[in-house]
């Protein structure tokens, strides 16, 4: 997980969903200079094919391609949107290019289509949200983590924080809760910043045998 200089290596990824509700993207990477549009083209998807963009949060490495999809609506947590409109710049979305592009077709997470459920996990940002993707015909499901975890090392070290967390203790509590709650044998965790594979499962917790001490 580290390069030769001892630095953690991170990807910046998006997730593509084909569903009855249309073609959906979760998060939008860094924007021009990145490979999102090329990777979509390799899957036969053009920008005009994308119907919906769902954003886990509005840090600039998750919204960079906003405006590249001429038909898409954008869904984001209401608190998240209001926070970055009131505090533009910094690690948030570009106030001149990205915020106006989202505002033109803005919606909130109460408008999510069937098969995608919001799992609120504030702390990294005020409205950070993980997204649970399900299919009624398949028991397995996928939880897109956003920035709840930045590296797979946090599975073993959930107290490790990322320096841009707005509330590190709240982020840690949600990280621990999610890792416990979805350790169920049927939830695949998807991390857009993970190196190597973006997908993995947590082992189920072992049930310790009960013992009794007869009189």
Backbone as a ProteinNet text record, in pm:
[ID]
protein_1_A
[PRIMARY]
XXXXXXXXXXXXXXXXXXXXXXXXXXXXXXXXXXXXXXXXXXXXXXXXXXXXXXXXXXXXXXXXXXXXXXXXXXXXXXXXXXXXXXXXXXXXXXXXXXXXXXXXXXXXXXXXXXXXXXXXXXXXXXXXXXXXXXXXXXXXXXXXXXXXXXXXXXXXXXXXXXXXXXXXXXXXXXXXXXXXXXXXXXXXXXXXXXXXXXXXXXXXXXXXXXXXXXX
[TERTIARY]
80.6	0	84.6	218.2	308.5	400.3	442.2	541.4	681.3	783.6	921.1	959.2	887.9	915.5	840.6	762.3	687.4	556.2	508.7	382.2	268.6	152.6	34.7	-7.1	-40.3	-82.8	-234.8	-298.7	-444.8	-488.9	-592	-661.4	-768.3	-822.3	-936.9	-1039.3	-1137.5	-1224.8	-1371	-1446.5	-1591.7	-1650.3	-1781.8	-1849.6	-1966.6	-1974.4	-2076.3	-2180.9	-2308.5	-2419	-2514.9	-2548.2	-2655.7	-2777.2	-2885.8	-3002.7	-3129	-3245.8	-3370.6	-3394.3	-3331	-3346.5	-3257.5	-3170.1	-3082.1	-2936.2	-2850.2	-2706.1	-2667.2	-2602.9	-2575.4	-2425	-2372.6	-2235.3	-2236.9	-2154.4	-2130.1	-1991.9	-1987.3	-1866.8	-1803.3	-1723.2	-1676.5	-1526.9	-1448.1	-1304	-1251	-1129.3	-1057.2	-1094.1	-1153.1	-1190.5	-1088.8	-1091.6	-1002.7	-857.9	-799.8	-668.6	-677.2	-793.6	-817.9	-873.7	-900.5	-934.5	-1081.2	-1166.6	-1304.2	-1374	-1368.1	-1439.9	-1384.2	-1252.3	-1191.8	-1237.6	-1242.9	-1284.5	-1431.7	-1515.3	-1655.3	-1667.8	-1591.1	-1595.7	-1556.8	-1459.6	-1418.6	-1530.6	-1625.1	-1743	-1861.8	-1840.7	-1947.4	-2043.6	-2000.5	-2086.6	-2034.2	-2119.3	-2083.4	-2134.4	-2081.9	-2134.6	-2284.7	-2338.5	-2481.6	-2565.7	-2502.7	-2576.7	-2605.9	-2532.8	-2543.1	-2668.8	-2755.2	-2881.9	-2871.8	-2787.1	-2785.9	-2644.7	-2604.5	-2478.7	-2513.4	-2464.1	-2484.8	-2348.9	-2341.9	-2214.8	-2210.1	-2104.7	-2088.9	-2060.3	-1988.8	-1960.4	-1899.5	-1866.3	-1829.8	-1683.5	-1594.6	-1452.4	-1415.9	-1320.6	-1295.5	-1248.1	-1192	-1150.9	-1266.7	-1388	-1506.6	-1606.6	-1578.4	-1676.3	-1613.7	-1490.8	-1415.8	-1477.3	-1554.7	-1614.2	-1756.1	-1798.9	-1932.2	-1944.5	-2056.6	-2078.5	-2045.6	-1980.6	-1942.5	-2055.8	-2166.8	-2274.6	-2400.1	-2432.5	-2532.1	-2674.4	-2706.2	-2843.4	-2858.9	-2749.1	-2752.5	-2807.1	-2884.7	-2916.8	-2809.7	-2793.3	-2693.3	-2764.4	-2738.9	-2796.2	-2686.6	-2708.3	-2611	-2686.7	-2629.6	-2689.9	-2712.8	-2828.8	-2865.7	-2768	-2728.6	-2633.7	-2500.5	-2458.8	-2332.3	-2336.1	-2444.4	-2458.1	-2458.2	-2536.9	-2546.4	-2412.9	-2337.8	-2208.1	-2111.7	-2099.9	-1999.6	-2043.8	-2173.9	-2219.5	-2184.4	-2189.2	-2156.7	-2007	-1929.1	-1784	-1710.7	-1716.6	-1655.6	-1503.1	-1443.4	-1297.4	-1233.3	-1103.2	-1029.4	-1035.3	-1064.8	-1072.7	-1210.2	-1300.2	-1433.7	-1440	-1561.2	-1578.3	-1542.3	-1491.7	-1458.8	-1585.8	-1584.6	-1708	-1747.1	-1651.9	-1682.3	-1719.9	-1665.9	-1689.2	-1781.9	-1759.1	-1830.2	-1964.3	-1966.8	-2093.1	-2203.9	-2177.3	-2285.7	-2331.9	-2238.8	-2275.9	-2369.4	-2344.8	-2432	-2565.3	-2559.7	-2680.5	-2786.3	-2744.7	-2840.8	-2934.3	-2887.3	-2971.2	-2963.7	-2975	-2951.5	-3074	-3048.5	-3147.9	-3080.3	-3158.5	-3101.4	-3129.8	-3075.8	-3072.5	-3207.8	-3308.7	-3443.3	-3502.5	-3427.7	-3473.3	-3396.1	-3325.6	-3251.5	-3345.9	-3304.6	-3390.1	-3389.4	-3487	-3485.8	-3352.9	-3303.9	-3177.8	-3057.8	-3072.4	-2963	-3015.3	-2949	-2991.8	-2880.4	-2915.1	-2817.3	-2788.3	-2659.3	-2614.6	-2537.1	-2600.6	-2533.5	-2410.6	-2297.1	-2172.4	-2097.3	-2157.1	-2088.5	-1964.2	-1875.5	-1750.2	-1635.6	-1619.8	-1520.1	-1560.3	-1688.1	-1750.3	-1885.5	-1951.9	-2076.6	-2188.9	-2190.6	-2297.2	-2246.5	-2126.9	-2070.8	-2168.4	-2183.7	-2281.2	-2222.8	-2233.1	-2206	-2334.1	-2318.3	-2433	-2440.5	-2553	-2575	-2651.8	-2590.8	-2646.9	-2697.1	-2825.1	-2886.1	-2960.8	-2988.2	-3068.1	-3163.5	-3294.3	-3388.6	-3369.1	-3300.4	-3280.6	-3149.4	-3068.1	-2935	-2917	-2873.3	-2854.8	-2735.2	-2628.9	-2510	-2540.7	-2477.6	-2496.9	-2362.1	-2357	-2232.4	-2250.8	-2157.4	-2157.3	-2042.1	-2075.7	-1974.6	-1937.9	-1809.6	-1765	-1739	-1725.9	-1681.6	-1546.6	-1534.6	-1410	-1421.5	-1516	-1520.9	-1389.8	-1334.3	-1200.4	-1121.6	-999.5	-913.4	-816.6	-789.3	-693.6	-741.7	-706.2	-744.2	-678.4	-571.7	-508.9	-606.6	-707.1	-802.9	-898.8	-902.9	-977.9	-917.6	-786.1	-717.2	-694.6	-689.8	-661.4	-771.3	-894.1	-1003.8	-989.6	-899.2	-879.5	-790.7	-724.1	-643.4	-735.3	-697.9	-779.6	-712.7	-794.6	-742.3	-741.9	-640.3	-620	-730.2	-812.1	-920.4	-1051.8	-1053.4	-1175.7	-1217.7	-1342.9	-1391.3	-1419.7	-1455.4	-1480	-1421.8	-1291.8	-1225.6	-1290.1	-1336.6	-1394.8	-1528	-1608.6	-1734.5	-1708.9	-1609.3	-1574.5	-1530.4	-1450.4	-1404.1	-1521	-1615	-1730.3	-1810.7	-1833.9	-1909.6	-1830.9	-1699.6	-1617.5	-1628	-1615.2	-1623.8	-1762.7	-1865.3	-2002.6	-2026.3	-1983.3	-2003.9	-1927.9	-1805.1	-1727.2	-1789.9	-1854.8	-1925.1	-2057.8	-2133.3	-2269.6	-2272.5	-2173.1	-2176.5	-2078.8	-2037.9	-1957.8	-2054.6	-2123.8	-2237.6	-2226.7	-2115.9	-2099.3	-2167.7	-2237.9	-2303.9	-2284.5	-2208.4	-2186.5	-2044.1	-2032.3	-1903	-1878.1	-1761.4	-1725.3	-1646.2	-1680.1	-1617	-1553.3	-1421.4	-1348	-1283.6	-1327.3	-1274.3	-1129.4	-1076.7	-936.4	-845.4	-901.4	-819.3	-724.2	-602	-509.3	-542	-498.3	-532.5	-681.8	-743.7	-887	-963.7	-1073.3	-1157.7	-1261.3	-1275.7	-1385.2	-1329.7	-1400.2	-1360.2	-1468.2	-1455.5	-1551.1	-1478.8	-1549.5	-1497.2	-1529.8	-1435.5	-1469.5	-1574.4	-1664.3	-1765.3	-1700.6	-1759.1	-1707	-1731.1	-1632.1	-1647.3	-1738.9	-1822.3	-1906.8	-1831.3	-1805.9	-1733.3	-1827.1	-1782.6	-1870.4	-1903.1	-2026.7	-2068	-2033.4	-1990.9	-1957.7	-2043.5	-2066.7	-2143.9	-2067.2	-2097.2	-2030.3	-2136.3	-2167.4	-2271.7	-2231.2	-2329.5	-2302.4	-2259.5
-120.7	0	126.7	111.4	225.9	224.2	344.4	350.2	345.5	358.5	345.4	453.7	566.5	675.1	658	551	527.8	601.6	656	727.3	633	651.5	573.6	613.1	513.8	535.6	524.4	618.6	617.7	633.6	559.5	583.6	690.8	742.3	833.2	778.6	704.3	629.5	664.7	626.7	638.5	499	488.3	360.1	376.2	284.8	286.5	179.8	219.6	128.5	132	15	1.9	-52.8	22.6	-19	14.8	-36.9	2.2	152.5	222.2	368	441.4	367.9	429.1	404.9	484.1	475	573.6	521.4	599.6	597.7	712.9	722.5	764	698.8	743.5	807.2	936.3	1019.2	1040.3	1147.9	1193.6	1226.6	1176.9	1188.6	1330.9	1344.4	1470.8	1563.1	1508.9	1592.2	1589.6	1688.9	1690.4	1662	1570.5	1516.7	1376.1	1340.3	1204.4	1117.6	991.5	893.1	850.8	919.7	872.9	860.7	963.2	957.3	847.9	829	720.9	585	570.3	441.5	413.9	517.4	497.7	457.6	522.9	490.3	344.9	296.1	156.3	60.4	107.5	28.7	59.5	139.7	171.7	277.6	359.5	462.6	599.4	681.1	818.4	911.5	1034.4	1128.4	1150.2	1150.4	1171.8	1053.3	936.9	819.7	825.9	908.1	908.7	985.4	916.2	975.7	1042.1	986.8	1030.5	1021.6	1123.5	1123	1136.1	1043.4	1047.8	1072.2	1169.7	1211.5	1176.5	1105.6	1071.7	1196.4	1292.1	1420.8	1509.9	1633.8	1731.8	1775.1	1695.3	1727.3	1725.9	1808.9	1833	1709.6	1608.9	1487.4	1390.7	1432.1	1349.1	1415.7	1538.6	1612.5	1673.7	1633	1703.5	1702.6	1598	1590.1	1645.7	1714.7	1775.3	1868.2	1860.1	1939	1866.3	1749.2	1674.2	1586.7	1578.7	1486.4	1568.7	1590.6	1692.6	1662.2	1534.7	1498.3	1466.1	1453.5	1395.2	1491.8	1434.6	1504.5	1469.5	1557.2	1537.9	1530.1	1423.9	1407.2	1411.2	1489.6	1503.7	1533.9	1496.4	1526.9	1677.7	1714.5	1855.9	1935	1876.8	1947.2	1968	1869.4	1879.1	1995.4	2004	2110.5	2247.6	2261.2	2390.9	2431.2	2334.4	2365.2	2424.1	2360.6	2406.1	2531.1	2553.1	2681.5	2795.8	2768.7	2871.9	2885.2	2778.9	2780.8	2733	2809.5	2764.6	2765.9	2690.2	2689.4	2582.1	2593.5	2494.3	2357.9	2255.4	2119.4	2089.9	2188.6	2169.4	2190.4	2185.4	2196.4	2335.9	2340.8	2468.7	2554.9	2673.5	2752.9	2815.1	2825.8	2887.6	2786.7	2665.1	2566.5	2454.4	2400.1	2279.5	2311.2	2402	2430.9	2474	2564.6	2601.4	2484.2	2396.4	2281.2	2187.4	2167.4	2081.7	2151.1	2280.4	2354.2	2352.5	2344.2	2348.8	2228.5	2114.5	1993.2	1925.2	2003.2	1954.7	1885.1	1773	1708	1657.9	1599	1551.7	1403	1345.3	1199.6	1138	1219.4	1163.9	1129.4	1159	1128.1	1010.8	934.9	820.1	718.5	655.9	555.4	424.9	336.7	204.3	134.1	66.7	-5.9	68.4	196.8	271.8	336.8	309	358.5	441.7	557.6	642.2	586.9	581.6	543.4	662.9	750.4	871.9	841.9	903.5	883.9	1016.7	1120.1	1248.2	1238.3	1332	1335.8	1374.6	1302.3	1344.1	1479.4	1493.5	1621.5	1625	1741.4	1748.8	1658.6	1628	1544.3	1420.7	1374.7	1255.9	1139.1	1064.1	955.7	837.1	717.8	594.5	554.2	470.1	433.2	282	226	81.1	47.4	-35.9	-72.5	-215.8	-236.5	-368.4	-404.4	-533.3	-587	-688.7	-675.3	-766.9	-912.6	-938.9	-1076.7	-1136.6	-1057.3	-1103	-1072.8	-1171	-1147.3	-1056.6	-1070.7	-989.3	-842.5	-752.7	-609.1	-538.6	-412.9	-337.1	-207.9	-179.4	-54	31.6	142	235.6	327.3	327.6	388.5	537.7	593	730.5	745.3	841.5	860	815.8	725.9	670.3	598.8	530.6	474.1	523	565.5	608	498.3	405.4	299	171.3	58.2	-69.9	-91	-16.3	-26.8	10.6	92.8	134.4	23.6	-87	-201.8	-250.8	-252	-295.9	-180.8	-58.1	59.6	164.7	137.4	230.5	365.9	375.5	504.6	597.6	546.8	634.9	735.4	860.5	966.8	1022.8	1088.7	1159.8	1308.1	1378.5	1514.9	1612.2	1578.4	1668.2	1636.6	1544.2	1518	1645	1685.5	1804.7	1773.4	1648.6	1603.2	1462.7	1451.5	1320.2	1217.4	1257.9	1161.1	1109.5	1196.4	1151	1056.9	1089.1	1000.8	864.5	862.1	733.6	650.7	715.5	641.1	578.9	654.9	598.6	488.2	504.7	401.3	270.5	279.1	159.5	96.3	179.8	128.9	56.4	117	55	-76.7	-80.2	-203.4	-314.3	-278.8	-379.8	-418.7	-319.4	-343.7	-423.7	-405.7	-470.8	-588.5	-638.5	-761.2	-878.3	-899.5	-990.4	-1103.7	-1110.7	-1218.8	-1197.5	-1085.6	-1062.8	-921	-838.3	-700.6	-683.6	-644.2	-610.4	-461.7	-429	-290.2	-237.5	-117.2	-58.8	74.7	83.2	203.6	269.1	387.6	455.4	495.7	502.3	539.7	418.7	297.7	180.8	151	111.4	63.3	-81.9	-125.7	-261.7	-270.8	-377.3	-392.7	-294.9	-242.9	-150.7	-223.9	-356.8	-431	-536.5	-558.2	-663.1	-687.7	-799.7	-835.6	-847.6	-814.4	-835.5	-976.5	-1044.2	-1176.1	-1161.8	-1258.7	-1254.2	-1276.9	-1214.9	-1232.6	-1375.5	-1430.7	-1567	-1568.6	-1670	-1690.4	-1777.9	-1723.7	-1801.6	-1905.1	-2028.4	-2131	-2096.8	-2121.9	-2098	-2219.5	-2193.6	-2303.5	-2288.9	-2397.3	-2395.1	-2469.6	-2437.6	-2500.3	-2564.8	-2692.1	-2758.4	-2771.1	-2765.4	-2782.7	-2926
0	0	0	12.7	16.4	-104.6	-147.9	-254.8	-195.7	-280.4	-232.9	-133.8	-135.9	-42.3	90	100.9	223.3	231.2	118	115.8	75.1	136.7	96.9	-43.6	-124.3	-262.4	-268.8	-336.2	-345.8	-490.1	-527.8	-653.1	-631.4	-739.9	-733.4	-832.2	-780.8	-869.7	-857.5	-961.2	-966.2	-983.4	-966.1	-981	-1077.5	-1173.1	-1277.7	-1248.3	-1251.8	-1225.4	-1344	-1396.8	-1494.6	-1419.6	-1418.5	-1342.3	-1420.6	-1377.3	-1443.1	-1440.8	-1345.7	-1338.1	-1437.2	-1505.4	-1603.8	-1572.8	-1635.5	-1616	-1505.9	-1402.3	-1282	-1253.8	-1216.9	-1168.8	-1022.1	-941.6	-805.2	-801.6	-773.1	-765.6	-903.1	-911.7	-1042.8	-1047.9	-956.2	-969.1	-976.2	-1029.1	-1028.7	-1143.9	-1249.3	-1361.6	-1473.9	-1562.2	-1679	-1642.2	-1720.6	-1689	-1633.8	-1578	-1532.8	-1643.6	-1612.6	-1715.2	-1714	-1639.3	-1626.3	-1761	-1845	-1972.6	-2062.7	-2060.6	-2139.3	-2088.7	-1957.9	-1901.8	-1930.1	-1925.6	-1962.3	-2108.7	-2195.9	-2338.9	-2361.8	-2284.6	-2298.2	-2260.1	-2177.1	-2140.1	-2230.1	-2334.1	-2427	-2377.5	-2280.7	-2221.8	-2262.3	-2321.2	-2354.6	-2244.3	-2234.6	-2134.5	-2146.1	-2267.8	-2286.4	-2239.5	-2216.8	-2169.7	-2020.3	-1946.1	-1799.9	-1758.8	-1683.2	-1639.3	-1502.2	-1416.1	-1276.7	-1221.8	-1145.5	-1071.5	-923.3	-842.7	-697.8	-633.5	-545.5	-487	-339	-298.5	-156.9	-74	-132.9	-70.3	-177.4	-141.5	-243.1	-237	-179.9	-194.1	-342	-379.1	-521.6	-596.8	-529.3	-599.3	-621.8	-586.7	-610.5	-704.5	-746.4	-827.3	-952.4	-987	-1089.7	-1228	-1261	-1394.4	-1397.1	-1292.5	-1294.4	-1415.1	-1483.6	-1603.8	-1732.1	-1721.5	-1841.8	-1894.3	-1820.1	-1854.9	-1882.9	-2007.9	-2043.7	-1999.9	-1971.6	-1934.9	-1786	-1714.8	-1580.9	-1476	-1381.5	-1257.4	-1154.4	-1055.3	-950.2	-815.7	-741	-608.8	-504	-398.3	-290.9	-162.1	-48.9	80.7	94.6	147.4	156.4	244.9	359	447	377.9	300.6	228	128.9	54.1	-44.5	22.4	127.2	194.6	257.4	310.3	371.1	269	151.2	55.2	-18.9	-28.2	-83.8	10.9	142.3	240.8	265.2	234.3	259.2	133.4	24.2	-101.8	-94.3	-186.1	-197.3	-110.4	-92.1	-14.1	-79.9	-0.4	-53.8	-114.3	-109.2	-163	-312.6	-368.5	-513.7	-563.8	-685.7	-748.3	-754.8	-689.6	-684.5	-817.9	-910.5	-1039.5	-1146.7	-1138.9	-1244.5	-1199.6	-1078.7	-1037.4	-972.3	-876.3	-807.8	-904.4	-1000.1	-1093.5	-1179.6	-1218.9	-1302.5	-1227.3	-1097.8	-1018.3	-991.2	-961.3	-922.3	-1030.8	-1156.2	-1266.5	-1266.6	-1212.7	-1212.1	-1075.8	-970.7	-834.9	-776.4	-708.5	-625.1	-499.2	-408.7	-282.8	-264.7	-159.1	-148.3	-116.5	-86.9	-74.6	-211.2	-318.9	-455	-516.2	-434.3	-486.3	-549.4	-659.2	-723.4	-644.7	-670.9	-606.5	-633.1	-531.3	-544.2	-491.8	-456.4	-395.2	-268.3	-157.7	-26.9	35.5	89.4	157.4	296.5	332	466.6	521.4	599.1	643.7	730	695	768.8	778.7	838.3	848.2	935.9	915.4	990.7	900.9	790	692	635	602.5	568.8	640.9	646.4	722.7	671.9	542.3	488.9	417.6	453.9	387.8	398.1	287.9	280.6	206.1	265.3	191.4	118.4	16.4	-66.3	-79.8	-39.3	-43.5	-170.3	-255	-385.4	-376.4	-407.7	-395.4	-522.5	-536.6	-646.7	-583.6	-605.4	-539.4	-578.5	-690	-733.8	-685.7	-614.7	-573.4	-425.4	-347.6	-204.2	-178.3	-258.1	-238.1	-267.7	-194.7	-213.9	-204.3	-246.8	-250.3	-172.1	-81.8	-8.4	-60.3	-127.7	-176.5	-60	-24.1	100.6	91.2	-29.9	-37.5	30.6	121.7	195.3	340.2	368.5	503.5	534.5	433.9	441.5	320.1	342.9	232.8	189.6	279.3	252.4	320.3	260.9	321.1	456.6	486.4	618.6	729.3	697.9	800.4	841.8	768.4	818.1	948.9	956.5	1078.2	1175.5	1123.3	1206.5	1185.4	1228.5	1199	1267.5	1365.4	1432.3	1350.3	1247.3	1162.8	1094.6	1096.6	1038.7	914.7	832.5	716.7	749.5	703.9	752.7	712.7	612.4	573	642.5	741	816.8	891.1	873.5	944.3	1090.4	1120.8	1257.9	1270.7	1303	1301.5	1393	1511.4	1604.3	1552	1494.2	1435.1	1318.7	1234.7	1123.4	1173.9	1281.7	1336.5	1387.5	1457	1508.8	1395.7	1290.6	1178.2	1107.9	1096.6	1033.1	1111.8	1243	1326.6	1316.9	1318.8	1309.9	1178.2	1067.5	936.4	926.9	974.8	967.1	1050.2	1158.9	1239.1	1174.9	1128.2	1080.2	951.2	866	735.1	726.7	841.9	846.6	849.9	736.6	736.6	634.7	562.5	466.7	334.3	315.8	187.9	134.5	206.4	163.6	111.6	-13.6	-73.1	-49.1	4.2	28.3	-90.6	-136.1	-254.4	-216.7	-232.3	-195.6	-316.6	-350.3	-468.2	-455.9	-332.5	-313.2	-292.3	-288.5	-258.9	-374	-340.8	-442.3	-475.1	-593.9	-635	-659.3	-611.2	-630.8	-543.2	-597.6	-520.9	-437.1	-457.3	-395.3	-300.1	-189.5	-96.1	6.9	77.3	181.6	313.9	421.6	555.5	600.2	665.5	720.4	829.4	837.1	940.7	1076.6	1178.9	1312.5	1358.2	1422.9	1472.7	1594.3	1598.7	1714.7	1814.5	1933	2033.3	2095.1	2107.7	2166.1	2311.5	2349.4	2485.7	2570.9	2689.9	2783.1	2906.2	2970.9	3094.6	3202.7	3325.1	3437.5	3525.3	3498	3577.1	3722.2	3810.7	3953.8	3980.8
[MASK]
+++++++++++++++++++++++++++++++++++++++++++++++++++++++++++++++++++++++++++++++++++++++++++++++++++++++++++++++++++++++++++++++++++++++++++++++++++++++++++++++++++++++++++++++++++++++++++++++++++++++++++++++++++++++

